[in-house]
């Protein structure tokens, strides 16, 4: 499978708080980093999404308004846990999508972010197909993939470049995405040979 200028990589929420030991850590989350770093140089268009929550976001356990579906506080704006994973090679031209930025709004899908127009950014660059990697398969990857399909993009989720929260919901996510026309692929279908880091990439957390 060849990557063209009409393709984009969307790296979903590869943040400190979603790695092992983080506030909302996903098991084996850090294992996707080498794969994502090898994928980055293949794409001219790269979007990195992130949870970027205010301290009193409605999805946090401490907030009684959302107690039925709450999470531990995570990815609070401008805290270390909200940073991109150390060692993640980020192209300088990457488009950053911050979501969940308002206290009263949850946004699992990167296409629902109020402060970034991911659809418009992709369309302006002539993108017709998107490839997804990141965390977590059963939440933000899932809903981003479903919305991408609804927007008319061809969608591929790279199975070895994602990790999920729980086996049952991961299985449900793959089923739902497949029913929506999302393709499940392996990184080896894209990586035909060794790929070096592009010259305009730098590790997250390095100035």
C-alpha angles and dihedrals in degrees: 000000000000124000115223137183088268091064129084135192117223111197106197122213100322090170136147095250091056095053125087109293093021126123091265100016121184115216111256090001093143091057091077093061099084090047094049090047090055091048097050097074091055093066130071090193118052128170122189117199127198141181105242106180131179113237092257098044113162094238094063119105090235091062109084092199092074103030096131093065105021135149133199111269107280142163093016111186115274095002124122091249091061093055123105114265114280109255095027106135107226120192112229089232094055119128113231119214116195115196136181089036096142121074095229101042132076117202118185092163118072088215090065096057108130096210101045130050102215093169092052092046091053095045093048088059096047094248115166101164129046130195119205130209131161145059136007116009094196098046127021096012090048097049094041090053093048093049091047089055091048089053089057100255123137104244132205124179114203103225098202091047095059135065130192141215102236134007095235096051091042090056090048090049094053090048093049093045092048091051088054092055097260113150121226111215139166124238091241088071087066102031104072092166143348112320122201125208113271117250094245095055126101132180117264113259094030119113 
